[in-house]
JSON list of C-alpha atoms in Angstrom, two decimals:
[
{"chain": "A", "resi": 1, "resn": "MET", "atom": "CA", "xyz": [180.07, 204.02, 91.10]},
{"chain": "A", "resi": 2, "resn": "GLN", "atom": "CA", "xyz": [181.63, 206.24, 88.45]},
{"chain": "A", "resi": 3, "resn": "ARG", "atom": "CA", "xyz": [185.33, 206.12, 87.73]},
{"chain": "A", "resi": 4, "resn": "ASN", "atom": "CA", "xyz": [187.48, 209.16, 88.51]},
{"chain": "A", "resi": 5, "resn": "TYR", "atom": "CA", "xyz": [190.89, 208.49, 86.97]},
{"chain": "A", "resi": 6, "resn": "THR", "atom": "CA", "xyz": [192.84, 211.16, 88.86]},
{"chain": "A", "resi": 7, "resn": "ARG", "atom": "CA", "xyz": [191.51, 210.02, 92.23]},
{"chain": "A", "resi": 8, "resn": "LEU", "atom": "CA", "xyz": [192.11, 206.42, 91.24]},
{"chain": "A", "resi": 9, "resn": "VAL", "atom": "CA", "xyz": [195.80, 206.96, 90.42]},
{"chain": "A", "resi": 10, "resn": "LEU", "atom": "CA", "xyz": [196.42, 209.04, 93.54]},
{"chain": "A", "resi": 11, "resn": "SER", "atom": "CA", "xyz": [194.67, 206.67, 95.95]},
{"chain": "A", "resi": 12, "resn": "LEU", "atom": "CA", "xyz": [196.36, 203.55, 94.59]},
{"chain": "A", "resi": 13, "resn": "THR", "atom": "CA", "xyz": [199.77, 205.27, 94.55]},
{"chain": "A", "resi": 14, "resn": "VAL", "atom": "CA", "xyz": [199.45, 206.46, 98.17]},
{"chain": "A", "resi": 15, "resn": "THR", "atom": "CA", "xyz": [198.18, 203.04, 99.26]},
{"chain": "A", "resi": 16, "resn": "VAL", "atom": "CA", "xyz": [201.08, 201.22, 97.60]},
{"chain": "A", "resi": 17, "resn": "ALA", "atom": "CA", "xyz": [203.63, 203.66, 99.05]},
{"chain": "A", "resi": 18, "resn": "ILE", "atom": "CA", "xyz": [202.25, 203.40, 102.59]},
{"chain": "A", "resi": 19, "resn": "PHE", "atom": "CA", "xyz": [201.98, 199.61, 102.66]},
{"chain": "A", "resi": 20, "resn": "PHE", "atom": "CA", "xyz": [205.34, 199.02, 100.98]},
{"chain": "A", "resi": 21, "resn": "GLY", "atom": "CA", "xyz": [207.11, 201.53, 103.23]},
{"chain": "A", "resi": 22, "resn": "ALA", "atom": "CA", "xyz": [205.44, 200.11, 106.35]},
{"chain": "A", "resi": 23, "resn": "GLY", "atom": "CA", "xyz": [206.43, 196.60, 105.28]},
{"chain": "A", "resi": 24, "resn": "VAL", "atom": "CA", "xyz": [210.07, 197.61, 104.92]},
{"chain": "A", "resi": 25, "resn": "ILE", "atom": "CA", "xyz": [210.06, 199.30, 108.33]},
{"chain": "A", "resi": 26, "resn": "VAL", "atom": "CA", "xyz": [208.50, 196.27, 110.03]},
{"chain": "A", "resi": 27, "resn": "ALA", "atom": "CA", "xyz": [210.95, 193.94, 108.30]},
{"chain": "A", "resi": 28, "resn": "MET", "atom": "CA", "xyz": [213.98, 195.99, 109.31]},
{"chain": "A", "resi": 29, "resn": "LEU", "atom": "CA", "xyz": [212.84, 196.54, 112.90]},
{"chain": "A", "resi": 30, "resn": "TYR", "atom": "CA", "xyz": [211.48, 193.10, 113.79]},
{"chain": "A", "resi": 31, "resn": "VAL", "atom": "CA", "xyz": [212.49, 190.51, 111.22]},
{"chain": "A", "resi": 32, "resn": "GLY", "atom": "CA", "xyz": [216.02, 191.59, 110.34]},
{"chain": "A", "resi": 33, "resn": "PRO", "atom": "CA", "xyz": [217.39, 191.45, 113.93]},
{"chain": "A", "resi": 34, "resn": "GLN", "atom": "CA", "xyz": [216.21, 187.82, 114.21]},
{"chain": "A", "resi": 35, "resn": "ILE", "atom": "CA", "xyz": [218.17, 186.60, 111.15]},
{"chain": "A", "resi": 36, "resn": "THR", "atom": "CA", "xyz": [221.91, 186.06, 111.32]},
{"chain": "A", "resi": 37, "resn": "PRO", "atom": "CA", "xyz": [223.61, 185.09, 108.02]},
{"chain": "A", "resi": 38, "resn": "PRO", "atom": "CA", "xyz": [225.88, 181.97, 108.15]},
{"chain": "A", "resi": 39, "resn": "GLY", "atom": "CA", "xyz": [229.43, 182.84, 109.17]},
{"chain": "A", "resi": 40, "resn": "SER", "atom": "CA", "xyz": [228.50, 186.29, 110.48]},
{"chain": "A", "resi": 41, "resn": "PRO", "atom": "CA", "xyz": [228.14, 187.22, 114.16]},
{"chain": "A", "resi": 42, "resn": "TYR", "atom": "CA", "xyz": [225.82, 190.08, 113.26]},
{"chain": "A", "resi": 43, "resn": "PRO", "atom": "CA", "xyz": [222.15, 189.97, 112.28]},
{"chain": "A", "resi": 44, "resn": "LEU", "atom": "CA", "xyz": [220.88, 191.35, 108.96]},
{"chain": "A", "resi": 45, "resn": "VAL", "atom": "CA", "xyz": [219.81, 194.55, 110.69]},
{"chain": "A", "resi": 46, "resn": "MET", "atom": "CA", "xyz": [222.59, 195.59, 113.06]},
{"chain": "A", "resi": 47, "resn": "HIS", "atom": "CA", "xyz": [221.75, 197.20, 116.39]},
{"chain": "A", "resi": 48, "resn": "ASP", "atom": "CA", "xyz": [223.59, 200.44, 115.55]},
{"chain": "A", "resi": 49, "resn": "TYR", "atom": "CA", "xyz": [220.97, 201.51, 112.99]},
{"chain": "A", "resi": 50, "resn": "SER", "atom": "CA", "xyz": [218.81, 204.28, 114.39]},
{"chain": "A", "resi": 51, "resn": "PHE", "atom": "CA", "xyz": [215.04, 204.33, 114.15]},
{"chain": "A", "resi": 52, "resn": "GLY", "atom": "CA", "xyz": [215.33, 207.36, 111.84]},
{"chain": "A", "resi": 53, "resn": "ASP", "atom": "CA", "xyz": [217.52, 205.36, 109.44]},
{"chain": "A", "resi": 54, "resn": "VAL", "atom": "CA", "xyz": [214.94, 202.60, 109.31]},
{"chain": "A", "resi": 55, "resn": "VAL", "atom": "CA", "xyz": [212.05, 205.05, 108.73]},
{"chain": "A", "resi": 56, "resn": "PHE", "atom": "CA", "xyz": [214.01, 206.83, 105.98]},
{"chain": "A", "resi": 57, "resn": "MET", "atom": "CA", "xyz": [214.69, 203.50, 104.26]},
{"chain": "A", "resi": 58, "resn": "GLY", "atom": "CA", "xyz": [210.99, 202.63, 104.47]},
{"chain": "A", "resi": 59, "resn": "ILE", "atom": "CA", "xyz": [209.97, 205.99, 102.97]},
{"chain": "A", "resi": 60, "resn": "LEU", "atom": "CA", "xyz": [212.58, 205.62, 100.21]},
{"chain": "A", "resi": 61, "resn": "PHE", "atom": "CA", "xyz": [211.34, 202.14, 99.27]},
{"chain": "A", "resi": 62, "resn": "GLY", "atom": "CA", "xyz": [207.73, 203.36, 99.51]},
{"chain": "A", "resi": 63, "resn": "VAL", "atom": "CA", "xyz": [208.33, 206.24, 97.07]},
{"chain": "A", "resi": 64, "resn": "PHE", "atom": "CA", "xyz": [210.17, 203.91, 94.68]},
{"chain": "A", "resi": 65, "resn": "SER", "atom": "CA", "xyz": [207.31, 201.40, 94.75]},
{"chain": "A", "resi": 66, "resn": "ALA", "atom": "CA", "xyz": [204.75, 204.19, 94.23]},
{"chain": "A", "resi": 67, "resn": "VAL", "atom": "CA", "xyz": [206.58, 205.45, 91.12]},
{"chain": "A", "resi": 68, "resn": "LEU", "atom": "CA", "xyz": [206.85, 201.88, 89.84]},
{"chain": "A", "resi": 69, "resn": "SER", "atom": "CA", "xyz": [203.13, 201.29, 90.43]},
{"chain": "A", "resi": 70, "resn": "GLN", "atom": "CA", "xyz": [202.29, 204.47, 88.51]},
{"chain": "A", "resi": 71, "resn": "ALA", "atom": "CA", "xyz": [204.38, 203.26, 85.56]},
{"chain": "A", "resi": 72, "resn": "VAL", "atom": "CA", "xyz": [202.21, 200.13, 85.51]},
{"chain": "A", "resi": 73, "resn": "MET", "atom": "CA", "xyz": [198.83, 201.73, 86.33]},
{"chain": "A", "resi": 74, "resn": "ILE", "atom": "CA", "xyz": [198.83, 204.74, 84.02]},
{"chain": "A", "resi": 75, "resn": "PRO", "atom": "CA", "xyz": [198.97, 202.72, 80.73]},
{"chain": "A", "resi": 76, "resn": "VAL", "atom": "CA", "xyz": [196.16, 200.45, 82.04]},
{"chain": "A", "resi": 77, "resn": "ILE", "atom": "CA", "xyz": [194.02, 203.45, 83.01]},
{"chain": "A", "resi": 78, "resn": "LEU", "atom": "CA", "xyz": [194.67, 205.19, 79.67]},
{"chain": "A", "resi": 79, "resn": "HIS", "atom": "CA", "xyz": [193.61, 202.01, 77.84]},
{"chain": "A", "resi": 80, "resn": "ASP", "atom": "CA", "xyz": [190.40, 201.94, 79.92]},
{"chain": "A", "resi": 81, "resn": "LYS", "atom": "CA", "xyz": [189.68, 205.58, 79.08]},
{"chain": "A", "resi": 82, "resn": "ARG", "atom": "CA", "xyz": [190.35, 205.09, 75.34]},
{"chain": "A", "resi": 83, "resn": "ARG", "atom": "CA", "xyz": [188.02, 202.08, 75.30]},
{"chain": "A", "resi": 84, "resn": "CYS", "atom": "CA", "xyz": [185.28, 204.02, 77.10]},
{"chain": "A", "resi": 85, "resn": "LEU", "atom": "CA", "xyz": [185.68, 206.98, 74.71]},
{"chain": "A", "resi": 86, "resn": "ALA", "atom": "CA", "xyz": [185.31, 204.64, 71.73]},
{"chain": "A", "resi": 87, "resn": "LEU", "atom": "CA", "xyz": [182.12, 203.14, 73.20]},
{"chain": "A", "resi": 88, "resn": "SER", "atom": "CA", "xyz": [180.79, 206.63, 73.95]},
{"chain": "A", "resi": 89, "resn": "LYS", "atom": "CA", "xyz": [181.18, 207.59, 70.28]},
{"chain": "A", "resi": 90, "resn": "GLU", "atom": "CA", "xyz": [179.85, 204.26, 69.00]},
{"chain": "A", "resi": 91, "resn": "PHE", "atom": "CA", "xyz": [176.59, 204.48, 70.99]},
{"chain": "A", "resi": 92, "resn": "GLY", "atom": "CA", "xyz": [176.31, 208.29, 70.92]},
{"chain": "A", "resi": 93, "resn": "VAL", "atom": "CA", "xyz": [176.13, 208.80, 74.70]},
{"chain": "A", "resi": 94, "resn": "PRO", "atom": "CA", "xyz": [178.11, 211.07, 77.07]},
{"chain": "A", "resi": 95, "resn": "LEU", "atom": "CA", "xyz": [181.38, 209.63, 78.39]},
{"chain": "A", "resi": 96, "resn": "GLY", "atom": "CA", "xyz": [180.14, 210.00, 81.96]},
{"chain": "A", "resi": 97, "resn": "ARG", "atom": "CA", "xyz": [177.42, 207.42, 81.27]},
{"chain": "A", "resi": 98, "resn": "VAL", "atom": "CA", "xyz": [179.98, 204.88, 80.03]},
{"chain": "A", "resi": 99, "resn": "LEU", "atom": "CA", "xyz": [182.22, 205.38, 83.05]},
{"chain": "A", "resi": 100, "resn": "PHE", "atom": "CA", "xyz": [179.69, 203.92, 85.48]},
{"chain": "A", "resi": 101, "resn": "LEU", "atom": "CA", "xyz": [180.63, 200.38, 86.47]},
{"chain": "A", "resi": 102, "resn": "THR", "atom": "CA", "xyz": [177.02, 199.20, 86.92]},
{"chain": "A", "resi": 103, "resn": "GLN", "atom": "CA", "xyz": [174.94, 199.52, 83.75]},
{"chain": "A", "resi": 104, "resn": "SER", "atom": "CA", "xyz": [171.28, 198.85, 83.00]},
{"chain": "A", "resi": 105, "resn": "ALA", "atom": "CA", "xyz": [168.73, 199.13, 80.20]},
{"chain": "A", "resi": 106, "resn": "VAL", "atom": "CA", "xyz": [164.96, 198.72, 79.90]},
{"chain": "A", "resi": 107, "resn": "MET", "atom": "CA", "xyz": [163.29, 197.48, 76.69]},
{"chain": "A", "resi": 108, "resn": "ARG", "atom": "CA", "xyz": [159.68, 196.73, 75.80]},
{"chain": "A", "resi": 109, "resn": "VAL", "atom": "CA", "xyz": [158.94, 193.89, 73.42]},
{"chain": "A", "resi": 110, "resn": "ASN", "atom": "CA", "xyz": [155.57, 193.54, 71.70]},
{"chain": "A", "resi": 111, "resn": "SER", "atom": "CA", "xyz": [155.44, 189.74, 71.51]},
{"chain": "A", "resi": 112, "resn": "SER", "atom": "CA", "xyz": [154.68, 186.66, 73.60]},
{"chain": "A", "resi": 113, "resn": "ARG", "atom": "CA", "xyz": [156.53, 185.94, 76.83]},
{"chain": "A", "resi": 114, "resn": "LYS", "atom": "CA", "xyz": [158.19, 182.90, 75.29]},
{"chain": "A", "resi": 115, "resn": "ASP", "atom": "CA", "xyz": [159.38, 184.89, 72.29]},
{"chain": "A", "resi": 116, "resn": "ALA", "atom": "CA", "xyz": [160.67, 187.73, 74.51]},
{"chain": "A", "resi": 117, "resn": "PHE", "atom": "CA", "xyz": [162.52, 185.22, 76.69]},
{"chain": "A", "resi": 118, "resn": "GLU", "atom": "CA", "xyz": [164.06, 183.36, 73.74]},
{"chain": "A", "resi": 119, "resn": "ARG", "atom": "CA", "xyz": [165.18, 186.62, 72.14]},
{"chain": "A", "resi": 120, "resn": "ALA", "atom": "CA", "xyz": [166.80, 187.67, 75.41]},
{"chain": "A", "resi": 121, "resn": "LEU", "atom": "CA", "xyz": [168.55, 184.31, 75.67]},
{"chain": "A", "resi": 122, "resn": "VAL", "atom": "CA", "xyz": [169.89, 184.59, 72.11]},
{"chain": "A", "resi": 123, "resn": "ALA", "atom": "CA", "xyz": [171.06, 188.17, 72.76]},
{"chain": "A", "resi": 124, "resn": "LEU", "atom": "CA", "xyz": [172.95, 187.01, 75.85]},
{"chain": "A", "resi": 125, "resn": "LYS", "atom": "CA", "xyz": [174.55, 184.05, 74.09]},
{"chain": "A", "resi": 126, "resn": "LEU", "atom": "CA", "xyz": [175.82, 186.37, 71.35]},
{"chain": "A", "resi": 127, "resn": "GLN", "atom": "CA", "xyz": [177.84, 188.14, 74.06]},
{"chain": "A", "resi": 128, "resn": "LYS", "atom": "CA", "xyz": [179.61, 184.87, 74.97]},
{"chain": "A", "resi": 129, "resn": "VAL", "atom": "CA", "xyz": [178.56, 184.77, 78.61]},
{"chain": "A", "resi": 130, "resn": "TRP", "atom": "CA", "xyz": [178.17, 181.76, 80.88]},
{"chain": "A", "resi": 131, "resn": "ILE", "atom": "CA", "xyz": [174.47, 181.32, 81.72]},
{"chain": "A", "resi": 132, "resn": "LYS", "atom": "CA", "xyz": [173.88, 180.11, 85.28]},
{"chain": "A", "resi": 133, "resn": "VAL", "atom": "CA", "xyz": [170.08, 180.57, 85.66]},
{"chain": "A", "resi": 134, "resn": "ASN", "atom": "CA", "xyz": [167.64, 180.17, 82.79]},
{"chain": "A", "resi": 135, "resn": "ASP", "atom": "CA", "xyz": [164.04, 180.09, 84.08]},
{"chain": "A", "resi": 136, "resn": "ILE", "atom": "CA", "xyz": [161.29, 180.90, 81.60]},
{"chain": "A", "resi": 137, "resn": "GLU", "atom": "CA", "xyz": [158.54, 180.54, 84.24]},
{"chain": "A", "resi": 138, "resn": "LEU", "atom": "CA", "xyz": [160.07, 183.29, 86.38]},
{"chain": "A", "resi": 139, "resn": "GLY", "atom": "CA", "xyz": [161.26, 185.20, 83.32]},
{"chain": "A", "resi": 140, "resn": "CYS", "atom": "CA", "xyz": [164.72, 185.40, 84.82]},
{"chain": "A", "resi": 141, "resn": "ILE", "atom": "CA", "xyz": [168.22, 184.86, 83.40]},
{"chain": "A", "resi": 142, "resn": "GLU", "atom": "CA", "xyz": [171.48, 185.18, 85.32]},
{"chain": "A", "resi": 143, "resn": "ALA", "atom": "CA", "xyz": [174.82, 185.03, 83.54]},
{"chain": "A", "resi": 144, "resn": "TYR", "atom": "CA", "xyz": [178.51, 185.78, 84.07]},
{"chain": "A", "resi": 145, "resn": "THR", "atom": "CA", "xyz": [181.05, 187.24, 81.67]},
{"chain": "A", "resi": 146, "resn": "LYS", "atom": "CA", "xyz": [183.82, 184.97, 80.41]},
{"chain": "A", "resi": 147, "resn": "PRO", "atom": "CA", "xyz": [186.61, 184.10, 80.99]},
{"chain": "A", "resi": 148, "resn": "PHE", "atom": "CA", "xyz": [187.07, 185.59, 84.49]},
{"chain": "A", "resi": 149, "resn": "PHE", "atom": "CA", "xyz": [183.43, 185.88, 85.66]},
{"chain": "A", "resi": 150, "resn": "ALA", "atom": "CA", "xyz": [184.14, 189.55, 86.40]},
{"chain": "A", "resi": 151, "resn": "SER", "atom": "CA", "xyz": [180.56, 190.75, 85.87]},
{"chain": "A", "resi": 152, "resn": "ARG", "atom": "CA", "xyz": [177.11, 189.42, 86.71]},
{"chain": "A", "resi": 153, "resn": "VAL", "atom": "CA", "xyz": [174.38, 189.98, 84.14]},
{"chain": "A", "resi": 154, "resn": "THR", "atom": "CA", "xyz": [170.77, 189.66, 85.29]},
{"chain": "A", "resi": 155, "resn": "LEU", "atom": "CA", "xyz": [167.82, 189.83, 82.93]},
{"chain": "A", "resi": 156, "resn": "ARG", "atom": "CA", "xyz": [164.19, 189.97, 84.02]},
{"chain": "A", "resi": 157, "resn": "ILE", "atom": "CA", "xyz": [161.04, 189.84, 81.86]},
{"chain": "A", "resi": 158, "resn": "ASP", "atom": "CA", "xyz": [157.73, 191.13, 83.28]},
{"chain": "A", "resi": 159, "resn": "LYS", "atom": "CA", "xyz": [154.31, 191.91, 81.83]},
{"chain": "A", "resi": 160, "resn": "MET", "atom": "CA", "xyz": [153.66, 195.63, 81.33]},
{"chain": "A", "resi": 161, "resn": "GLY", "atom": "CA", "xyz": [150.23, 196.26, 79.79]},
{"chain": "A", "resi": 162, "resn": "ASP", "atom": "CA", "xyz": [150.15, 194.62, 76.37]},
{"chain": "A", "resi": 163, "resn": "GLU", "atom": "CA", "xyz": [153.93, 194.32, 76.17]},
{"chain": "A", "resi": 164, "resn": "TRP", "atom": "CA", "xyz": [156.72, 192.48, 77.94]},
{"chain": "A", "resi": 165, "resn": "GLN", "atom": "CA", "xyz": [159.28, 194.66, 79.70]},
{"chain": "A", "resi": 166, "resn": "THR", "atom": "CA", "xyz": [162.86, 193.38, 79.76]},
{"chain": "A", "resi": 167, "resn": "VAL", "atom": "CA", "xyz": [165.31, 194.82, 82.29]},
{"chain": "A", "resi": 168, "resn": "VAL", "atom": "CA", "xyz": [168.97, 193.92, 81.93]},
{"chain": "A", "resi": 169, "resn": "VAL", "atom": "CA", "xyz": [171.61, 194.87, 84.52]},
{"chain": "A", "resi": 170, "resn": "SER", "atom": "CA", "xyz": [175.35, 194.22, 84.32]},
{"chain": "A", "resi": 171, "resn": "THR", "atom": "CA", "xyz": [177.45, 194.86, 87.41]},
{"chain": "A", "resi": 172, "resn": "PRO", "atom": "CA", "xyz": [180.92, 193.84, 88.69]},
{"chain": "A", "resi": 173, "resn": "VAL", "atom": "CA", "xyz": [180.88, 190.71, 90.84]},
{"chain": "A", "resi": 174, "resn": "SER", "atom": "CA", "xyz": [183.47, 192.16, 93.21]},
{"chain": "A", "resi": 175, "resn": "GLY", "atom": "CA", "xyz": [183.34, 195.57, 94.85]},
{"chain": "A", "resi": 176, "resn": "PHE", "atom": "CA", "xyz": [187.13, 195.72, 94.42]},
{"chain": "A", "resi": 177, "resn": "LEU", "atom": "CA", "xyz": [186.82, 195.89, 90.62]},
{"chain": "A", "resi": 178, "resn": "ILE", "atom": "CA", "xyz": [187.51, 199.51, 89.66]},
{"chain": "A", "resi": 179, "resn": "LEU", "atom": "CA", "xyz": [188.09, 199.20, 85.91]},
{"chain": "A", "resi": 180, "resn": "ASP", "atom": "CA", "xyz": [186.02, 197.19, 83.42]},
{"chain": "A", "resi": 181, "resn": "PHE", "atom": "CA", "xyz": [187.19, 198.76, 80.12]},
{"chain": "A", "resi": 182, "resn": "GLY", "atom": "CA", "xyz": [183.56, 199.60, 79.35]},
{"chain": "A", "resi": 183, "resn": "ARG", "atom": "CA", "xyz": [182.55, 195.93, 79.31]},
{"chain": "A", "resi": 184, "resn": "ASN", "atom": "CA", "xyz": [179.37, 196.36, 81.39]},
{"chain": "A", "resi": 185, "resn": "PHE", "atom": "CA", "xyz": [178.18, 199.27, 79.23]},
{"chain": "A", "resi": 186, "resn": "GLU", "atom": "CA", "xyz": [179.00, 197.40, 76.02]},
{"chain": "A", "resi": 187, "resn": "LEU", "atom": "CA", "xyz": [177.25, 194.24, 77.20]},
{"chain": "A", "resi": 188, "resn": "VAL", "atom": "CA", "xyz": [174.02, 195.97, 78.23]},
{"chain": "A", "resi": 189, "resn": "ASN", "atom": "CA", "xyz": [173.82, 198.06, 75.07]},
{"chain": "A", "resi": 190, "resn": "HIS", "atom": "CA", "xyz": [174.51, 195.18, 72.70]},
{"chain": "A", "resi": 191, "resn": "ILE", "atom": "CA", "xyz": [171.79, 193.12, 74.41]},
{"chain": "A", "resi": 192, "resn": "ALA", "atom": "CA", "xyz": [169.39, 196.09, 74.25]},
{"chain": "A", "resi": 193, "resn": "ARG", "atom": "CA", "xyz": [170.19, 196.60, 70.56]},
{"chain": "A", "resi": 194, "resn": "GLU", "atom": "CA", "xyz": [169.43, 192.96, 69.79]},
{"chain": "A", "resi": 195, "resn": "LEU", "atom": "CA", "xyz": [166.16, 193.04, 71.70]},
{"chain": "A", "resi": 196, "resn": "ARG", "atom": "CA", "xyz": [164.97, 196.26, 70.07]},
{"chain": "A", "resi": 197, "resn": "GLN", "atom": "CA", "xyz": [165.36, 194.82, 66.58]},
{"chain": "A", "resi": 198, "resn": "GLU", "atom": "CA", "xyz": [162.08, 193.61, 65.13]}
]
């Protein structure tokens, strides 16, 4: 999945506004009439409020929450875009490539399987990841980024002719993750750079 910042801001803003507004309406229609403050004969939401008043209040709160969410989201999104632009320039690739959340790279190493595996392991450890699976017989490594385990990194080594082919893939653990500040791209390319060095 590739990030589209405009669509991201709009969809999150509309979602926040709808849920917040709906929550206010439900609270005023169903919860408020059940609560009577101490010393008052009337509930929090008095019976003389019309349905239109309640809906208007919900819409008002929804718009306010949407504006507030934009004030929080836009700086985060701009930081993500600046980070991706910097990585695009550093590695000399189009920005669109960096914006993909799932990243992969394929390298061929002219050495023994053990040497290829050990080099891959060292390259991963340099990226400060937590290694969960480390099986030299299968030629497979599985790791997670620290400190939040946001991304899963899988590395596979297979024989290809006279060389060993290493495939590394970094992808978000959760499908709900929509920004990674270029971490998956950076991880894959740093590992590939280490493995390509003779």
